[in-house]
Coordinates of C-alpha atoms and ligand atoms in Angstrom, one line a residue:
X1 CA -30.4 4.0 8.0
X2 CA -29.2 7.6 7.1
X3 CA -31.6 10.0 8.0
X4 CA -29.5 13.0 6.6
X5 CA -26.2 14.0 4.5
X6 CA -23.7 15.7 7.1
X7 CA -23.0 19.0 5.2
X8 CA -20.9 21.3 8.0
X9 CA -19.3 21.0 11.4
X10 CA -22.2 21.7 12.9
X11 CA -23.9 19.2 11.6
X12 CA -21.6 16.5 13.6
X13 CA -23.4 14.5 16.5
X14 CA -20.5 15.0 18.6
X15 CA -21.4 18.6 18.1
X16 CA -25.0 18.0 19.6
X17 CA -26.8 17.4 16.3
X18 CA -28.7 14.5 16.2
X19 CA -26.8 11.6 15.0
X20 CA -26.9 10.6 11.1
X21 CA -27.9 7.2 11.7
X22 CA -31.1 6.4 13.9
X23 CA -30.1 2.8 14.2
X24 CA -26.2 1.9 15.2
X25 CA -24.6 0.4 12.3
X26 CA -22.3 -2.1 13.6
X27 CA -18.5 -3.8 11.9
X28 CA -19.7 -7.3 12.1
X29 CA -23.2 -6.9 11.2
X30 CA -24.1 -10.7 10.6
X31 CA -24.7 -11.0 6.8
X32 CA -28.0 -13.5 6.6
X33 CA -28.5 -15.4 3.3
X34 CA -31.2 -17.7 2.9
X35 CA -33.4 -17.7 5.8
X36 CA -36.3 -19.9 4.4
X37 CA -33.2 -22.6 3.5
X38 CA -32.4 -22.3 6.9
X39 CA -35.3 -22.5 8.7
X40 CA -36.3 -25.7 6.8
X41 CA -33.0 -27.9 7.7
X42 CA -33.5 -26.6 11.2
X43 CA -37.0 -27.9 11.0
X44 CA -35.2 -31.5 9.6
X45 CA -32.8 -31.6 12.8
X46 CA -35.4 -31.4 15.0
X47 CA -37.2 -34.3 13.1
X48 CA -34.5 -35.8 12.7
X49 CA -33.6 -35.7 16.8
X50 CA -29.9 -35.3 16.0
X51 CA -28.3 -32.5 17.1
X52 CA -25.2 -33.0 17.5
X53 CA -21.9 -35.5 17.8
X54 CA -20.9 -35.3 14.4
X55 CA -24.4 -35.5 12.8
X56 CA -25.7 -35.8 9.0
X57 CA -25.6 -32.1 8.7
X58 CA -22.4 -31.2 10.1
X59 CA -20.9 -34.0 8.0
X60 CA -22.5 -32.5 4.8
X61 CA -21.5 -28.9 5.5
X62 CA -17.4 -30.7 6.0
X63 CA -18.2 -32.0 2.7
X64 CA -19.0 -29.1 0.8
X65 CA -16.4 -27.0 2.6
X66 CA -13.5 -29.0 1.5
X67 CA -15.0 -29.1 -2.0
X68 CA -15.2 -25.4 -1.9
X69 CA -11.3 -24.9 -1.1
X70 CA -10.4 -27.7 -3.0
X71 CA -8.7 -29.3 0.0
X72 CA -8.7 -33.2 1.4
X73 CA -10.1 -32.7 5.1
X74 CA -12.3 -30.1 6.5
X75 CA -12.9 -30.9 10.4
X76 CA -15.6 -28.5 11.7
X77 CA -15.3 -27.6 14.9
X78 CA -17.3 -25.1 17.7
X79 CA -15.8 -22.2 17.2
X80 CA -11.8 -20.7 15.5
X81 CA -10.4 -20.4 19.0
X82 CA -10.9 -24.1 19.4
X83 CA -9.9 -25.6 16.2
X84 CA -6.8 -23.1 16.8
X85 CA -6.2 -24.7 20.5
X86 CA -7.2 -28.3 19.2
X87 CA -4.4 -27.9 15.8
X88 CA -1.4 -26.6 18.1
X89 CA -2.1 -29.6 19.8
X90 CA -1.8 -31.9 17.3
X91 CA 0.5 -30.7 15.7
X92 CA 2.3 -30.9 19.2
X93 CA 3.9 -27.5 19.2
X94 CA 5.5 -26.5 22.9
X95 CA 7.9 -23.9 24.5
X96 CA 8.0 -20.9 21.9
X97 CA 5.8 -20.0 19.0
X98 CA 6.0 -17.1 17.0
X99 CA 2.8 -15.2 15.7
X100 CA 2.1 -11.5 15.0
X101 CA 0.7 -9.5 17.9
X102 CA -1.4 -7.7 15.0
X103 CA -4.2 -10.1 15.2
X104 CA -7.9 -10.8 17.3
X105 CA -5.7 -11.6 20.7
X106 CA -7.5 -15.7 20.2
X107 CA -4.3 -16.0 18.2
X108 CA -2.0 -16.0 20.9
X109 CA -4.2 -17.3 24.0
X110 CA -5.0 -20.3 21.9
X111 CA -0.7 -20.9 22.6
X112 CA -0.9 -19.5 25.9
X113 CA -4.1 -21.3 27.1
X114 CA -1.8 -24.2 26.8
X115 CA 1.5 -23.3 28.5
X116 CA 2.7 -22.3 25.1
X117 CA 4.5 -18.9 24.6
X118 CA 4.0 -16.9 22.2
X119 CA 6.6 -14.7 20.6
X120 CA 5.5 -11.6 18.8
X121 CA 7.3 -10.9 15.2
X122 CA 6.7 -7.6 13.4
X123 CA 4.5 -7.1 10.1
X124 CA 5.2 -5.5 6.8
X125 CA 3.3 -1.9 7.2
X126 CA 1.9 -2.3 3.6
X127 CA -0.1 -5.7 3.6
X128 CA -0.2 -6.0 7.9
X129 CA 1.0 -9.4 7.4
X130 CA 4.3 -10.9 8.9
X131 CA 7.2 -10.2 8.0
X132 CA 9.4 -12.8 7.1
X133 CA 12.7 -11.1 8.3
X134 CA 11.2 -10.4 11.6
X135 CA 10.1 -14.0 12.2
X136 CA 13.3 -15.1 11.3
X137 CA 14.9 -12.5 14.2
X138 CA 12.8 -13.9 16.3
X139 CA 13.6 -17.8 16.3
X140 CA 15.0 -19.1 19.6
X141 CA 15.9 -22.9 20.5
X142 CA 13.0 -23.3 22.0
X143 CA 11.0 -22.0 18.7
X144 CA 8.8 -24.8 17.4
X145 CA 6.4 -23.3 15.2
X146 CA 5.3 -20.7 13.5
X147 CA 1.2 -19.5 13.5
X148 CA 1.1 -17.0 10.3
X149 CA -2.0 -15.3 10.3
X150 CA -3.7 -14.3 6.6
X151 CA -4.7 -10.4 8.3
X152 CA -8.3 -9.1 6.8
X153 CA -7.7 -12.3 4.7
X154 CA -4.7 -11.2 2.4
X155 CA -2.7 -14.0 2.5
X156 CA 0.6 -14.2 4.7
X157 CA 3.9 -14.8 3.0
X158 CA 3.4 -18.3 2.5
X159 CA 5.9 -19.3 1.2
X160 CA 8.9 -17.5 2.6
X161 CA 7.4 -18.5 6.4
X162 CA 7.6 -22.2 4.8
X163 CA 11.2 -21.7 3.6
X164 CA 12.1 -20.5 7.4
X165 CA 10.1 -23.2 8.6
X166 CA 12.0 -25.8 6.9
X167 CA 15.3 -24.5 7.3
X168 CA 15.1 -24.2 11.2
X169 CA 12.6 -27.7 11.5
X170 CA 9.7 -25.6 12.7
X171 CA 5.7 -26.8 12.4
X172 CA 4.1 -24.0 10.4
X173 CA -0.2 -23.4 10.1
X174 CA -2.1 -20.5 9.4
X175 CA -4.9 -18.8 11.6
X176 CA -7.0 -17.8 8.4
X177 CA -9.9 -16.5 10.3
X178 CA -10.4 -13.8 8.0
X179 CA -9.4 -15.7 4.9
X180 CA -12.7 -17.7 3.9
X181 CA -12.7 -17.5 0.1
X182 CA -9.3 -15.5 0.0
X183 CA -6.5 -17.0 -2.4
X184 CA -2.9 -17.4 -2.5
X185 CA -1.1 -17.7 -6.3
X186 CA -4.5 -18.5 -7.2
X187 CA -5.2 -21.2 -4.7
X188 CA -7.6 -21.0 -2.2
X189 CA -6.7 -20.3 1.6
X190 CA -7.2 -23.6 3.6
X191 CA -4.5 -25.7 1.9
X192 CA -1.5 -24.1 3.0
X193 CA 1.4 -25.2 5.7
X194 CA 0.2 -28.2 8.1
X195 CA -2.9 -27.0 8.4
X196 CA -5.1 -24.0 8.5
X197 CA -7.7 -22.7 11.0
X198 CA -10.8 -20.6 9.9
X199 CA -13.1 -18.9 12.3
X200 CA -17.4 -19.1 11.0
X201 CA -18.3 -16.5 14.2
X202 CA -21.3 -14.5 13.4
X203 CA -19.1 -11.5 12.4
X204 CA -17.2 -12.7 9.6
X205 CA -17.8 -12.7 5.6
X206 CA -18.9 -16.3 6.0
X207 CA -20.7 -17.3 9.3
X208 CA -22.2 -20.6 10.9
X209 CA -23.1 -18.6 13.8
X210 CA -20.5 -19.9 16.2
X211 CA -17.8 -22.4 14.5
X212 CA -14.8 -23.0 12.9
X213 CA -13.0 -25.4 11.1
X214 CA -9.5 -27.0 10.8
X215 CA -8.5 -27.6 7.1
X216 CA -5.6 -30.0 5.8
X217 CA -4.3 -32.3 3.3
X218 CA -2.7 -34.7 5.6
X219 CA -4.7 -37.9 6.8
X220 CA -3.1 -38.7 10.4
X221 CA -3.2 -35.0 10.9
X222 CA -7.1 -35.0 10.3
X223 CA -7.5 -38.1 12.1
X224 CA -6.0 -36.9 15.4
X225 CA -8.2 -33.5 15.2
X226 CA -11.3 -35.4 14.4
X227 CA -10.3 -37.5 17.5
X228 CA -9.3 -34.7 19.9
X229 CA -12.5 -32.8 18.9
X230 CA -14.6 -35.4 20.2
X231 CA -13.1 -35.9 23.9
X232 CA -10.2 -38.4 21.9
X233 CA -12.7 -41.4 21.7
X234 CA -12.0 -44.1 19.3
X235 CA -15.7 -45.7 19.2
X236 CA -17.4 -46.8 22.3
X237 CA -15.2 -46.4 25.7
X238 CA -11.8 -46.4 23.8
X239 CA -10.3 -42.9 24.2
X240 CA -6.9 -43.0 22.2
X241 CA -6.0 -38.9 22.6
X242 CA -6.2 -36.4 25.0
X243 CA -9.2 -34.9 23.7
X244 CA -11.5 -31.9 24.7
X245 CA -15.2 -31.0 23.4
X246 CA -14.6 -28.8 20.1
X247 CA -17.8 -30.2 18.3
X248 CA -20.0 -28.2 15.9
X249 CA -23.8 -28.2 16.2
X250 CA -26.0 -29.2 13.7
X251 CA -28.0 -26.1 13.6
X252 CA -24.5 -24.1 13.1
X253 CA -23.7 -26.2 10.3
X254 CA -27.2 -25.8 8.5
X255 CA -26.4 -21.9 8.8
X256 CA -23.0 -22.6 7.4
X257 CA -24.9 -24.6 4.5
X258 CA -27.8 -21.7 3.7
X259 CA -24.8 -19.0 4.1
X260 CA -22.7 -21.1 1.6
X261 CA -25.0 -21.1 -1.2
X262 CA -25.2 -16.9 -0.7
X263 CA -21.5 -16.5 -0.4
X264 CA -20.9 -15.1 -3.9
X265 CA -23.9 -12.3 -2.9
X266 CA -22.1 -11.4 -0.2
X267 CA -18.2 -11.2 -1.4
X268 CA -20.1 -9.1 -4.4
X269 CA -21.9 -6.8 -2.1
X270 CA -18.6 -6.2 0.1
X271 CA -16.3 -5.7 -3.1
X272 CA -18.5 -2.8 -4.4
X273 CA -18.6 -1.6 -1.2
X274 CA -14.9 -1.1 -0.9
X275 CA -15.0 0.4 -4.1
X276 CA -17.6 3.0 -3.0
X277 CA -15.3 3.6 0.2
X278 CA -12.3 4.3 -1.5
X279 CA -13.9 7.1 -3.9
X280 CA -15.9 8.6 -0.5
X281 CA -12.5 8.8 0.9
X282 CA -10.3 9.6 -1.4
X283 CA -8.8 13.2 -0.9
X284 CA -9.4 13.4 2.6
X285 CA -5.8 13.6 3.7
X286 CA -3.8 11.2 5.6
X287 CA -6.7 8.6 5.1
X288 CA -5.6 5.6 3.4
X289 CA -8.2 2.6 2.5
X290 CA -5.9 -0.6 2.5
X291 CA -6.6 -1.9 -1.2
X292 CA -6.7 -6.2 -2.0
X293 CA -4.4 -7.2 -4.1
X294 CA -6.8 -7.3 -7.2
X295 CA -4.6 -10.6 -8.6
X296 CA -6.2 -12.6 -5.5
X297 CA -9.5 -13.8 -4.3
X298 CA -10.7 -11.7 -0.8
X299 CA -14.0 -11.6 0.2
X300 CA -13.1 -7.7 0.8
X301 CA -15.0 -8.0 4.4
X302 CA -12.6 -5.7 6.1
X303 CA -13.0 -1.9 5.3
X304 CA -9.6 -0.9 7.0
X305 CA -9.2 3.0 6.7
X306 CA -5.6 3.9 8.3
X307 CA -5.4 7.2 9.8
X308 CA -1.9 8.2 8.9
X309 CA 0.0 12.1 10.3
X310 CA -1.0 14.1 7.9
X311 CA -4.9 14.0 8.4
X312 CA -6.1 16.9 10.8
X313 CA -7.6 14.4 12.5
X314 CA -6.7 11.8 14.8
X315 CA -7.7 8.6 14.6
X316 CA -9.4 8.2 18.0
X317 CA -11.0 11.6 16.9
X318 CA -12.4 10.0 14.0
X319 CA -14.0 7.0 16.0
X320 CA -15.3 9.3 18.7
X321 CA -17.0 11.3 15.9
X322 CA -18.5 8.2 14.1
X323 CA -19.9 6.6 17.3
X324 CA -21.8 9.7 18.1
X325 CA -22.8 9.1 14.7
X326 CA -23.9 5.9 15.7
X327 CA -21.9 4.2 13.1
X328 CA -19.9 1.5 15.5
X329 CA -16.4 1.6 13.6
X330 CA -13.8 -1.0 15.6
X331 CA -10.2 0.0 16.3
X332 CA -9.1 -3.8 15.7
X333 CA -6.8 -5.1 16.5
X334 CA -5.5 -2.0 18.8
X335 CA -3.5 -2.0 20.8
X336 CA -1.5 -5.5 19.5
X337 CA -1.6 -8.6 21.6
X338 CA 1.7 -7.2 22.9
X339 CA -0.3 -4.2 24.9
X340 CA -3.1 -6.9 26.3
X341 CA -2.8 -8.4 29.6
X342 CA -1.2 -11.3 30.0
X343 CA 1.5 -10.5 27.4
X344 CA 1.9 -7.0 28.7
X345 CA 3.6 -8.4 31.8
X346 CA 5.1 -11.1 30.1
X347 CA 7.1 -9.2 27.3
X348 CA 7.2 -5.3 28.6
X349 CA 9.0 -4.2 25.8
X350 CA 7.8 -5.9 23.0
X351 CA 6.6 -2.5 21.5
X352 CA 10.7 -2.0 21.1
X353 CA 10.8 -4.5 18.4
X354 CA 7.6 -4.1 16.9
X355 CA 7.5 -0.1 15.7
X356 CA 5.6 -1.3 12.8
X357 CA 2.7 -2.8 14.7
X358 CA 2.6 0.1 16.8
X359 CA 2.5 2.4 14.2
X360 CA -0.5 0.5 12.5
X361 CA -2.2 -0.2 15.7
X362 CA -2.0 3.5 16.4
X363 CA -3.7 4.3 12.9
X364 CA -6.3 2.1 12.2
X365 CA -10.3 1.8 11.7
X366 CA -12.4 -0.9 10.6
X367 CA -15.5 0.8 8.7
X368 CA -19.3 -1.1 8.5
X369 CA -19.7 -3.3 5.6
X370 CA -21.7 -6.2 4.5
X371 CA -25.4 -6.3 3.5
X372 CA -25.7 -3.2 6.3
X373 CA -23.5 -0.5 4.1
X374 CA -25.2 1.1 0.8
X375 CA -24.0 4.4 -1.1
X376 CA -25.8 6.2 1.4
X377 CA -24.3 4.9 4.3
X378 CA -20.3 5.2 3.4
X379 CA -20.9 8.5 1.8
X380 CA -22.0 9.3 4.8
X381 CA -19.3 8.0 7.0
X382 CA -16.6 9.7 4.6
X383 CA -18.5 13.1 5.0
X384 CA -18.4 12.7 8.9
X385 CA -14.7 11.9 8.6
X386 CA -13.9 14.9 6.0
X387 CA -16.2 17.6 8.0
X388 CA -13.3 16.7 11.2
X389 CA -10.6 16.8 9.2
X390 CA -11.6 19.9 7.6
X391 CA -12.9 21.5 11.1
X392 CA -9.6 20.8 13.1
X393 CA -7.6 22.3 9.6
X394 CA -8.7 25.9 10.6
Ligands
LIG1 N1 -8.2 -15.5 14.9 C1 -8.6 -14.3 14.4 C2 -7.6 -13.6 13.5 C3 -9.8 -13.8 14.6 O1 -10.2 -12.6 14.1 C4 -10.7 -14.5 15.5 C5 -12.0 -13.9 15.8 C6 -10.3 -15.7 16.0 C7 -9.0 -16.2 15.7 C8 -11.2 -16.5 16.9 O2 -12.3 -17.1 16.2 P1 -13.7 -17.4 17.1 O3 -13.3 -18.2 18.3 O4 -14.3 -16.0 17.4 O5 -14.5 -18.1 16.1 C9 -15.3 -10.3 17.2 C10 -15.6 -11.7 17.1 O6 -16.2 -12.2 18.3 C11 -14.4 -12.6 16.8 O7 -14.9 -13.8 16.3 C12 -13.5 -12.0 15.7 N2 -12.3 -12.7 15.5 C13 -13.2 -10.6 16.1 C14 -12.3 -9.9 15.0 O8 -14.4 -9.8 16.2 P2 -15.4 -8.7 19.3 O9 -14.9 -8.8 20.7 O10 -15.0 -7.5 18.5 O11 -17.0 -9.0 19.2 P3 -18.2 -8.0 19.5 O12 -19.1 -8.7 20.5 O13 -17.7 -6.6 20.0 O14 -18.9 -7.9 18.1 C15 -18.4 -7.2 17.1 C16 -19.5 -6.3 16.4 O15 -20.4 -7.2 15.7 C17 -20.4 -5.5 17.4 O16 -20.4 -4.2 17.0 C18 -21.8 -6.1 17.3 C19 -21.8 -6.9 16.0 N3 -22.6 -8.1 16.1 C20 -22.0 -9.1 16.8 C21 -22.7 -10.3 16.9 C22 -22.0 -11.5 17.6 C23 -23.8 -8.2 15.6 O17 -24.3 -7.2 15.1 N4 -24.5 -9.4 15.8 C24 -24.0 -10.4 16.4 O18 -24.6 -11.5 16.4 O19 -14.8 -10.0 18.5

């Protein structure tokens, strides 16, 4: 908590003060709902002596998922990276696939885990999704898919990536890791292209602990994942698919359940939040806090702050100054898949064709949010950012 209001330079931590904040405060603070709910369906598995294999509870929390997005199949799985590696599969992509390289780097290893290569495309600067004309420069014959990614959980361009998609024959699904609870023309996330892939880790708006689900409207689709999650058996000793262990665990689907019915506390408590951070940071210059498009469901989980050339301060400045602070800001997803090992010997040059996810990568900060931030907090946070810009002005 904030033991004090930074007032001048001198007050900064990394100037030997003590720091504002006792306790770090951590991007991906784990929101907990109802921990008495909880507690008691952990109590029934153990009763129950069913832990996992597709058990009563895990089948339940599929069933109210799909409800919730309004879509046919909902196939939990262990974790995103999984259902992402188990979807690509059946959906049978191979040789190229094009993806952003501004995303959590799971995006692409899920293709490359599997002898798939994945082929960066550029985003749009203003919403940090892809952009469409930049996938389409990107299309080889050996392209045969497309992974759009809904970034911070504003939806890709969905439909353009499913106009390219069907003009050049390519499978298209969407990593919506960040998009629990986000919409697209008023339709939730989760129903869009051949399938799409949430991630439920601890850190996000909406957490099972570990997990992560597949989502689709299309019943052989769901069948094969369902299979494939469950080493490809088909009963008792039939295996019918090539099939790995991508199973979610009854416990992590009983969090998913007591974290369901608190979802709405949470998406309200992150939407005033981001309200509270764009008035703490507004006037500060060269900080921009990337707004939701206010026509769409988010759950507004990502406080994204961009750092652009006219603030005094750099961005690695700031996040040197707010983790002496002991406020734990992320530069995600810096610096691009492109700049991470493997893919930096695979594609040297990619930054030549990607200026725009350069640019952004070189600019961005993901602020605390969640249950953890308060007035107090973020007012705090913006004063630590102001007092640098305003000390490396003079
Ligand atoms: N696609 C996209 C677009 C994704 O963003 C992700 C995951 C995936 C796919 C893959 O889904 P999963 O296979 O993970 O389900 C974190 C998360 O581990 C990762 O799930 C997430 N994206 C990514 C954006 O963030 P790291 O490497 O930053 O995690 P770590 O250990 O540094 O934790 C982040 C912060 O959260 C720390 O400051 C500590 C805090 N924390 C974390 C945990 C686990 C807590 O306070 N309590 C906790 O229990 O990747």
């Amino acid at each position: 908590m904030a033991t004090k209001q930074i007032r001048t330079p001198a007050d900064l931590a990394i100037h030997g003060a003590p720091p504002a904040f006792e306790a770090p405060l951590h991007v991906g603070r784990p929101n907990l709902c109802n921990r008495d709910a909880f507690l008691a369906r952990v109590g029934s598995i153990l009763d129950n002596q069913w832990l996992t294999n597709n058990g009563p509870v895990v089948q339940e929390f599929e069933e109210r998922i799909a409800r919730y997005l309004g879509v046919k199949h909902c196939v939990a799985m262990c974790n995103g990276t999984i259902a992402l590696e188990i979807a690509i599969r059946a959906l049978g992509l191979q040789g190229e696939v094009i993806v952003p390289s501004w995303t959590f780097v799971a995006t692409a290893h899920a293709l490359y885990w599997q002898g798939i290569t994945p082929v960066f495309a550029d985003i749009d600067p203003a919403t940090h999704n892809l952009d469409p004309a930049a996938v389409r420069r990107m299309i080889t014959p050996r392209t045969t898919g497309i992974i759009g990614v809904h970034v911070w959980g504003r939806a890709a361009p969905i439909d353009a990536l499913q106009a390219i998609a069907d003009e050049h024959g390519l499978k298209l699904m969407f990593d919506a890791a960040h998009a629990f609870g986000s919409s697209y023309r008023g339709q939730s996330i989760g129903r869009f292209g051949a399938c799409e892939v949430f991630s439920f880790h601890a850190t996000k708006a909406f957490n099972t602990m570990e997990g992560g689900a597949v989502t689709t409207n299309d019943d052989t689709l769901a069948d094969a994942l369902r299979l494939m999650r469950n080493f490809g058996f088909k009963g008792y000793d039939n295996v019918v698919h090539p099939g790995t262990n991508g199973k979610m665990i009854e416990v992590c689907a009983a969090m998913g359940l007591a974290n369901l019915d608190g979802f709405d506390a949470i998406v309200k408590a992150n939407t005033r939040n981001h309200a509270a951070y764009k008035a703490a940071l507004a006037g500060i210059p060269g900080v921009r806090l990337l707004d939701y498009d206010p026509a769409e469901r988010n759950s507004h989980h990502y406080i994204v702050a961009e750092i652009g050339p006219d603030c005094p301060a750099s961005r690695d400045a700031i996040v040197a100054a707010l983790h002496a602070e002991n406020v734990l800001a992320r530069k995600y997803f810096w610096p691009g898949c492109h700049g991470m090992q493997p893919y930096r010997d695979l594609f040297p040059h990619a930054g030549l064709v990607l200026p725009q996810t350069e640019r952004v990568a070189s600019e961005v900060v993901v602020l605390p949010n969640g249950f953890a931030a308060n007035e107090t907090v973020i007012s705090t946070i913006a004063s630590t950012i102001k007092t640098l810009a305003e000390y490396l002005t003079k």
